[in-house]
Short mmCIF file of C-alpha atoms and ligand atoms in Angstrom, two decimals:
data_model
loop_
_atom_site.label_atom_id
_atom_site.label_comp_id
_atom_site.label_asym_id
_atom_site.label_seq_id
_atom_site.Cartn_x
_atom_site.Cartn_y
_atom_site.Cartn_z
CA UNK A 1 -33.04 -64.39 -12.34
CA UNK A 2 -34.99 -62.17 -10.63
CA UNK A 3 -38.41 -61.17 -12.56
CA UNK A 4 -40.31 -58.65 -9.89
CA UNK A 5 -39.92 -54.81 -10.44
CA UNK A 6 -40.51 -52.33 -7.60
CA UNK A 7 -43.08 -51.11 -9.84
CA UNK A 8 -45.29 -54.60 -9.37
CA UNK A 9 -44.13 -54.69 -5.92
CA UNK A 10 -45.90 -51.86 -4.84
CA UNK A 11 -49.57 -52.64 -7.21
CA UNK A 12 -49.58 -55.75 -4.63
CA UNK A 13 -48.92 -53.74 -1.80
CA UNK A 14 -51.28 -50.97 -2.79
CA UNK A 15 -54.03 -53.81 -3.92
CA UNK A 16 -53.88 -54.91 0.06
CA UNK A 17 -54.19 -51.00 1.09
CA UNK A 18 -50.37 -50.60 1.95
CA UNK A 19 -48.80 -47.28 0.68
CA UNK A 20 -45.58 -46.87 3.01
CA UNK A 21 -43.08 -49.48 2.31
CA UNK A 22 -39.03 -49.96 1.59
CA UNK A 23 -36.71 -52.26 0.72
CA UNK A 24 -33.64 -53.06 2.89
CA UNK A 25 -30.64 -54.80 2.64
CA UNK A 26 -30.46 -57.86 4.59
CA UNK A 27 -26.96 -57.35 6.24
CA UNK A 28 -25.73 -56.88 10.04
CA UNK A 29 -28.43 -54.54 11.79
CA UNK A 30 -26.91 -50.59 12.18
CA UNK A 31 -28.18 -50.93 15.44
CA UNK A 32 -27.22 -54.02 16.69
CA UNK A 33 -24.73 -52.82 18.96
CA UNK A 34 -26.70 -50.14 21.01
CA UNK A 35 -29.32 -53.43 20.90
CA UNK A 36 -26.36 -55.81 22.92
CA UNK A 37 -25.71 -52.71 25.37
CA UNK A 38 -29.70 -52.64 26.33
CA UNK A 39 -30.13 -55.95 26.82
CA UNK A 40 -26.82 -56.02 28.83
CA UNK A 41 -27.78 -53.44 31.14
CA UNK A 42 -31.01 -55.28 31.48
CA UNK A 43 -33.12 -52.46 30.04
CA UNK A 44 -35.48 -55.43 28.59
CA UNK A 45 -36.77 -56.32 31.93
CA UNK A 46 -38.20 -59.51 32.41
CA UNK A 47 -38.26 -60.04 28.57
CA UNK A 48 -35.94 -62.70 28.52
CA UNK A 49 -37.32 -63.72 24.62
CA UNK A 50 -35.58 -60.78 23.57
CA UNK A 51 -31.70 -61.17 24.98
CA UNK A 52 -32.63 -65.03 23.76
CA UNK A 53 -33.73 -63.75 20.02
CA UNK A 54 -30.29 -61.71 20.23
CA UNK A 55 -28.29 -63.98 17.59
CA UNK A 56 -30.78 -64.32 15.40
CA UNK A 57 -31.42 -60.25 15.78
CA UNK A 58 -28.02 -60.17 14.63
CA UNK A 59 -27.76 -62.78 11.62
CA UNK A 60 -30.99 -62.27 9.33
CA UNK A 61 -29.83 -65.81 7.45
CA UNK A 62 -29.63 -67.35 10.67
CA UNK A 63 -33.60 -67.92 10.07
CA UNK A 64 -33.34 -67.91 5.75
CA UNK A 65 -29.49 -68.76 4.71
CA UNK A 66 -30.30 -67.10 1.44
CA UNK A 67 -32.22 -63.84 2.51
CA UNK A 68 -30.98 -60.83 0.86
CA UNK A 69 -33.73 -58.28 1.21
CA UNK A 70 -36.38 -57.36 3.31
CA UNK A 71 -39.85 -55.76 1.84
CA UNK A 72 -40.53 -53.76 5.20
CA UNK A 73 -44.06 -52.24 5.32
CA UNK A 74 -45.92 -50.08 7.33
CA UNK A 75 -49.70 -49.78 8.36
CA UNK A 76 -51.05 -46.64 10.29
CA UNK A 77 -53.55 -47.56 13.14
CA UNK A 78 -54.91 -44.28 13.32
CA UNK A 79 -57.62 -45.44 13.34
CA UNK A 80 -57.54 -48.67 13.45
CA UNK A 81 -57.68 -50.75 10.22
CA UNK A 82 -58.80 -53.69 12.00
CA UNK A 83 -61.63 -52.26 14.64
CA UNK A 84 -63.36 -54.46 17.71
CA UNK A 85 -66.98 -52.55 18.75
CA UNK A 86 -68.47 -55.22 20.62
CA UNK A 87 -65.78 -54.72 23.44
CA UNK A 88 -67.30 -55.56 26.96
CA UNK A 89 -65.02 -52.41 28.67
CA UNK A 90 -65.61 -48.71 26.83
CA UNK A 91 -64.13 -46.23 29.46
CA UNK A 92 -60.51 -47.52 30.14
CA UNK A 93 -57.62 -45.94 28.19
CA UNK A 94 -55.96 -48.56 26.34
CA UNK A 95 -52.57 -47.30 23.52
CA UNK A 96 -54.10 -46.94 19.94
CA UNK A 97 -52.39 -49.87 18.50
CA UNK A 98 -54.78 -52.05 20.47
CA UNK A 99 -57.97 -50.56 20.02
CA UNK A 100 -58.67 -53.25 17.42
CA UNK A 101 -57.97 -57.36 16.47
CA UNK A 102 -54.69 -58.08 17.38
CA UNK A 103 -51.85 -57.14 15.01
CA UNK A 104 -49.95 -60.34 14.95
CA UNK A 105 -52.68 -62.47 13.47
CA UNK A 106 -54.32 -60.05 10.63
CA UNK A 107 -51.10 -58.60 9.60
CA UNK A 108 -49.63 -61.89 9.45
CA UNK A 109 -52.07 -62.78 6.80
CA UNK A 110 -52.03 -59.91 5.10
CA UNK A 111 -48.05 -60.45 4.35
CA UNK A 112 -48.64 -64.27 3.68
CA UNK A 113 -50.82 -62.87 1.13
CA UNK A 114 -48.74 -60.27 -0.41
CA UNK A 115 -45.90 -63.60 -0.53
CA UNK A 116 -48.72 -65.44 -2.17
CA UNK A 117 -48.50 -62.57 -5.07
CA UNK A 118 -45.14 -62.52 -5.57
CA UNK A 119 -44.32 -66.03 -5.94
CA UNK A 120 -46.43 -65.72 -8.83
CA UNK A 121 -44.19 -63.20 -10.75
CA UNK A 122 -41.38 -64.94 -9.06
CA UNK A 123 -42.29 -68.84 -8.06
CA UNK A 124 -38.46 -69.41 -7.49
CA UNK A 125 -38.36 -66.78 -5.25
CA UNK A 126 -37.99 -67.69 -1.54
CA UNK A 127 -39.92 -66.00 1.41
CA UNK A 128 -40.32 -65.28 5.32
CA UNK A 129 -42.92 -63.22 6.71
CA UNK A 130 -42.66 -61.48 10.28
CA UNK A 131 -44.29 -58.87 12.49
CA UNK A 132 -42.25 -58.06 15.84
CA UNK A 133 -43.05 -61.48 17.43
CA UNK A 134 -40.23 -63.06 15.24
CA UNK A 135 -36.89 -62.53 16.58
CA UNK A 136 -36.01 -58.99 13.91
CA UNK A 137 -34.55 -55.64 14.37
CA UNK A 138 -37.77 -54.42 12.67
CA UNK A 139 -37.17 -50.61 13.37
CA UNK A 140 -33.52 -51.06 12.35
CA UNK A 141 -34.79 -52.72 9.31
CA UNK A 142 -37.49 -49.70 8.86
CA UNK A 143 -35.28 -47.11 9.07
CA UNK A 144 -32.92 -48.66 6.41
CA UNK A 145 -36.07 -48.91 3.82
CA UNK A 146 -36.67 -45.17 4.60
CA UNK A 147 -39.62 -45.34 6.57
CA UNK A 148 -38.04 -43.30 9.12
CA UNK A 149 -35.65 -41.70 11.66
CA UNK A 150 -35.31 -43.13 14.76
CA UNK A 151 -37.01 -40.56 17.42
CA UNK A 152 -36.12 -39.74 20.81
CA UNK A 153 -39.36 -42.06 21.88
CA UNK A 154 -37.52 -44.83 20.56
CA UNK A 155 -40.23 -45.14 17.80
CA UNK A 156 -39.72 -44.75 13.76
CA UNK A 157 -41.02 -41.11 12.69
CA UNK A 158 -42.28 -40.50 9.02
CA UNK A 159 -41.80 -37.32 8.11
CA UNK A 160 -45.34 -36.88 6.87
CA UNK A 161 -47.19 -39.78 8.67
CA UNK A 162 -45.78 -39.64 12.18
CA UNK A 163 -45.27 -42.88 14.28
CA UNK A 164 -48.94 -44.70 14.72
CA UNK A 165 -48.32 -47.61 12.82
CA UNK A 166 -47.31 -50.73 12.53
CA UNK A 167 -44.41 -53.01 11.09
CA UNK A 168 -44.17 -56.05 8.96
CA UNK A 169 -41.04 -57.61 7.36
CA UNK A 170 -40.73 -59.89 4.16
CA UNK A 171 -37.24 -61.96 4.20
CA UNK A 172 -36.64 -62.82 0.34
CA UNK A 173 -33.46 -64.16 -1.77
CA UNK A 174 -34.91 -61.50 -4.08
CA UNK A 175 -31.94 -58.76 -5.30
CA UNK A 176 -34.18 -55.68 -4.89
CA UNK A 177 -32.90 -52.28 -4.96
CA UNK A 178 -33.56 -50.60 -1.95
CA UNK A 179 -35.55 -47.99 -2.78
CA UNK A 180 -34.70 -44.70 -0.86
CA UNK A 181 -32.41 -43.20 1.26
CA UNK A 182 -32.66 -43.29 4.87
CA UNK A 183 -34.69 -40.72 6.27
CA UNK A 184 -32.39 -37.56 8.12
CA UNK A 185 -33.51 -36.93 12.03
CA UNK A 186 -35.43 -34.61 12.64
CA UNK A 187 -36.00 -34.62 15.77
CA UNK A 188 -33.93 -31.78 16.60
CA UNK A 189 -33.89 -30.11 20.16
CA UNK A 190 -37.26 -30.82 20.59
CA UNK A 191 -37.27 -33.26 24.03
CA UNK A 192 -40.95 -33.42 24.69
CA UNK A 193 -41.53 -36.77 24.64
CA UNK A 194 -38.58 -37.40 27.55
CA UNK A 195 -40.38 -34.43 29.61
CA UNK A 196 -43.59 -35.86 28.95
CA UNK A 197 -42.76 -39.25 30.16
CA UNK A 198 -44.48 -39.87 33.64
CA UNK A 199 -42.14 -42.09 34.92
CA UNK A 200 -39.17 -41.18 33.12
CA UNK A 201 -38.58 -44.45 31.21
CA UNK A 202 -37.19 -42.30 28.39
CA UNK A 203 -33.63 -42.13 30.25
CA UNK A 204 -31.57 -40.22 27.62
CA UNK A 205 -32.84 -39.49 24.09
CA UNK A 206 -33.01 -42.67 22.23
CA UNK A 207 -33.02 -45.22 25.24
CA UNK A 208 -36.31 -46.33 26.73
CA UNK A 209 -36.18 -48.24 30.10
CA UNK A 210 -38.68 -50.57 29.78
CA UNK A 211 -38.68 -51.87 33.65
CA UNK A 212 -39.42 -48.11 33.87
CA UNK A 213 -41.94 -47.90 31.21
CA UNK A 214 -46.14 -48.45 31.46
CA UNK A 215 -46.30 -50.31 28.43
CA UNK A 216 -44.45 -53.07 30.00
CA UNK A 217 -45.77 -53.11 33.43
CA UNK A 218 -49.33 -53.03 32.00
CA UNK A 219 -48.55 -55.59 28.86
CA UNK A 220 -45.72 -57.73 29.19
CA UNK A 221 -44.88 -57.81 33.20
CA UNK A 222 -45.80 -60.91 35.12
CA UNK A 223 -45.96 -59.25 38.12
CA UNK A 224 -46.99 -56.30 39.51
CA UNK A 225 -44.80 -52.87 39.32
CA UNK A 226 -42.55 -50.79 42.06
CA UNK A 227 -44.70 -49.20 44.47
CA UNK A 228 -43.07 -45.47 43.69
CA UNK A 229 -44.05 -46.43 39.67
CA UNK A 230 -47.66 -47.17 40.33
CA UNK A 231 -49.00 -43.79 40.94
CA UNK A 232 -47.58 -42.40 37.78
CA UNK A 233 -48.85 -44.71 35.58
CA UNK A 234 -52.42 -42.59 36.19
CA UNK A 235 -55.44 -43.69 34.41
CA UNK A 236 -53.12 -46.21 31.68
CA UNK A 237 -54.79 -49.48 31.67
CA UNK A 238 -53.44 -51.05 29.06
CA UNK A 239 -50.18 -49.77 26.73
CA UNK A 240 -49.33 -45.98 27.05
CA UNK A 241 -49.05 -43.22 23.93
CA UNK A 242 -48.22 -40.65 25.77
CA UNK A 243 -44.91 -40.25 24.03
CA UNK A 244 -46.30 -40.50 20.87
CA UNK A 245 -48.97 -38.28 21.61
CA UNK A 246 -46.88 -35.42 22.17
CA UNK A 247 -44.89 -35.64 19.21
CA UNK A 248 -45.17 -32.48 17.09
CA UNK A 249 -44.77 -34.93 13.97
CA UNK A 250 -48.00 -37.07 15.35
CA UNK A 251 -49.71 -33.52 16.42
CA UNK A 252 -49.02 -32.33 11.99
CA UNK A 253 -50.56 -35.97 11.38
CA UNK A 254 -53.89 -36.20 13.50
CA UNK A 255 -54.26 -32.93 14.82
CA UNK A 256 -52.88 -30.54 17.66
CA UNK A 257 -56.21 -29.80 19.00
CA UNK A 258 -57.30 -33.32 18.74
CA UNK A 259 -54.42 -34.87 20.44
CA UNK A 260 -54.06 -32.68 23.46
CA UNK A 261 -57.94 -33.17 23.94
CA UNK A 262 -57.32 -36.83 23.81
CA UNK A 263 -54.26 -35.88 26.96
CA UNK A 264 -56.55 -33.75 28.95
CA UNK A 265 -59.94 -36.26 28.34
CA UNK A 266 -61.90 -36.47 31.60
CA UNK A 267 -63.00 -40.13 32.82
CA UNK A 268 -66.07 -41.10 32.45
CA UNK A 269 -66.66 -42.23 36.31
CA UNK A 270 -69.36 -44.43 35.61
CA UNK A 271 -68.27 -46.13 32.56
CA UNK A 272 -64.71 -46.55 34.36
CA UNK A 273 -66.81 -48.07 37.20
CA UNK A 274 -68.05 -50.25 35.14
CA UNK A 275 -65.48 -51.60 33.09
CA UNK A 276 -63.35 -52.20 36.55
CA UNK A 277 -65.92 -54.17 38.29
CA UNK A 278 -66.42 -56.42 35.27
CA UNK A 279 -62.76 -56.89 35.09
CA UNK A 280 -62.34 -57.85 38.73
CA UNK A 281 -65.25 -59.75 39.45
CA UNK A 282 -64.55 -62.13 35.76
CA UNK A 283 -62.44 -65.01 35.91
CA UNK A 284 -59.19 -64.82 34.17
CA UNK A 285 -60.44 -67.72 31.96
CA UNK A 286 -63.63 -65.75 31.38
CA UNK A 287 -61.32 -62.60 30.85
CA UNK A 288 -59.14 -64.28 28.08
CA UNK A 289 -62.33 -65.74 26.50
CA UNK A 290 -63.69 -62.03 26.09
CA UNK A 291 -60.81 -60.13 24.53
CA UNK A 292 -59.75 -62.99 22.85
CA UNK A 293 -58.59 -61.59 19.24
CA UNK A 294 -57.33 -58.89 20.42
CA UNK A 295 -53.77 -57.62 22.20
CA UNK A 296 -55.33 -57.20 25.74
CA UNK A 297 -54.94 -61.47 26.09
CA UNK A 298 -51.66 -60.62 26.11
CA UNK A 299 -51.57 -59.79 29.87
CA UNK A 300 -53.46 -62.23 30.96
CA UNK A 301 -56.36 -62.45 33.35
CA UNK A 302 -54.28 -61.94 36.21
CA UNK A 303 -52.65 -58.90 34.82
CA UNK A 304 -55.72 -57.11 33.36
CA UNK A 305 -57.01 -57.35 37.18
CA UNK A 306 -53.53 -55.81 38.39
CA UNK A 307 -53.89 -52.90 35.62
CA UNK A 308 -57.69 -52.84 36.86
CA UNK A 309 -56.53 -52.05 40.36
CA UNK A 310 -53.82 -49.63 39.83
CA UNK A 311 -55.93 -47.30 37.35
CA UNK A 312 -58.81 -47.94 40.65
CA UNK A 313 -56.57 -47.04 42.76
CA UNK A 314 -54.69 -43.64 41.29
CA UNK A 315 -58.72 -42.23 39.75
CA UNK A 316 -59.28 -42.84 43.56
CA UNK A 317 -62.42 -44.99 43.23
CA UNK A 318 -62.98 -45.83 46.72
CA UNK A 319 -66.39 -47.40 45.55
CA UNK A 320 -64.40 -50.56 44.26
CA UNK A 321 -62.63 -51.02 47.97
CA UNK A 322 -65.20 -54.78 48.05
CA UNK A 323 -63.94 -55.69 44.83
CA UNK A 324 -60.15 -54.98 45.81
CA UNK A 325 -60.19 -56.43 48.72
CA UNK A 326 -61.95 -59.68 47.30
CA UNK A 327 -59.37 -60.55 44.40
CA UNK A 328 -56.44 -59.99 47.07
CA UNK A 329 -58.22 -62.62 49.23
CA UNK A 330 -58.86 -64.95 46.45
CA UNK A 331 -55.11 -64.24 44.35
CA UNK A 332 -51.99 -64.35 46.55
CA UNK A 333 -50.33 -62.71 43.55
CA UNK A 334 -52.27 -59.70 43.60
CA UNK A 335 -52.28 -59.60 47.33
CA UNK A 336 -49.50 -57.25 47.98
CA UNK A 337 -51.33 -54.72 45.04
CA UNK A 338 -54.76 -55.17 46.67
CA UNK A 339 -53.10 -54.27 50.11
CA UNK A 340 -51.76 -51.03 49.04
CA UNK A 341 -55.08 -50.18 46.73
CA UNK A 342 -56.62 -50.77 49.93
CA UNK A 343 -54.72 -48.49 52.23
CA UNK A 344 -54.03 -46.00 49.25
CA UNK A 345 -57.93 -45.64 48.79
CA UNK A 346 -58.73 -45.96 52.68
CA UNK A 347 -56.35 -43.12 53.47
CA UNK A 348 -57.79 -40.74 50.82
CA UNK A 349 -61.52 -41.68 51.76
S1 SF4 G 1 -44.85 -45.59 26.83
FE1 SF4 G 1 -45.38 -43.95 28.19
S2 SF4 G 1 -43.94 -44.89 30.01
FE2 SF4 G 1 -43.77 -45.77 28.06
S3 SF4 G 1 -41.73 -44.24 27.83
FE3 SF4 G 1 -43.40 -43.62 26.46
S4 SF4 G 1 -44.85 -42.10 27.92
FE4 SF4 G 1 -43.32 -43.02 28.95
S1 SF4 G 2 -41.37 -35.57 20.66
FE1 SF4 G 2 -40.15 -34.69 19.80
S2 SF4 G 2 -37.75 -35.50 20.48
FE2 SF4 G 2 -39.76 -36.70 21.09
S3 SF4 G 2 -40.15 -37.87 19.48
FE3 SF4 G 2 -40.88 -36.59 18.52
S4 SF4 G 2 -39.56 -34.97 17.44
FE4 SF4 G 2 -38.31 -36.46 18.82
#
């Protein structure tokens, strides 16, 4: 019999620093057909695991047969809750979520600790903790748990907290009562995110073609982006925040001037040169070691070098031509990209 009450859950979450949460029924995701079409279109690029996970996303009980509800938590990442201060790079543009420790570890630990406490009140309860590395359509659950609406930029947007938050889920067999009604869509006629995306990855409202997205090419993809995208990627070294930075619902939370300055921020030439020299000069193994525990390891050593070469080219850092040539000689997978960079930098010179 259910013993855990909503106020007990709230208290346990409060002790874990979580204010934003909700409960969703664990039925077939409302947006599953949309997701299926997105996969069929190939808009997930080389992220084959998304296609393989599809049946488990459609049927949550395939993961936990007795699951009835999902407790969904949201944790803001501006400022980052687990900052890392001694990274060897300081000047490269990195998406906000990656400004600290990898959430797949600390968020999972937090969820495990929450479950530990939930089990004190409901020892018979069954729980399964998940982050986005698991086969779960978490934005669908978050919307159904009342944590926001699906923005045209494909993020979940909360009317008071914007969209800079991470999601975590706990599936359970407890029959918790869905606590809130879904939040109405407040995008209205706005299309700032669509217009601001430098690579036109937001093909239509709520539809992001990963094959055009800077985040995909700097984090997930194994190879190099097609030539026509490279110059549009600007100075982004890892991920991209543009479609969230321009969103009025984030401006409301973080401050219009602050986000505007962040978007227009001048790069520190000397610091950027030092950072890229370090990335291009280090072995792939060393890069994995120094970035261990951060989201940056997801790109791998070669991926970080790929990103650094594109940034160096877009920022016209001709001083780095010798380093780029050397990477091209030593890494056959990056040779074509290095040749492009050398051509571009030499013609700008
Ligand atoms: S993350 Fe950047 S590239 Fe991707 S859709 Fe948003 S603005 Fe476009
Ligand atoms: S920028 Fe405008 S259209 Fe895009 S998600 Fe925000 S409110 Fe919606």
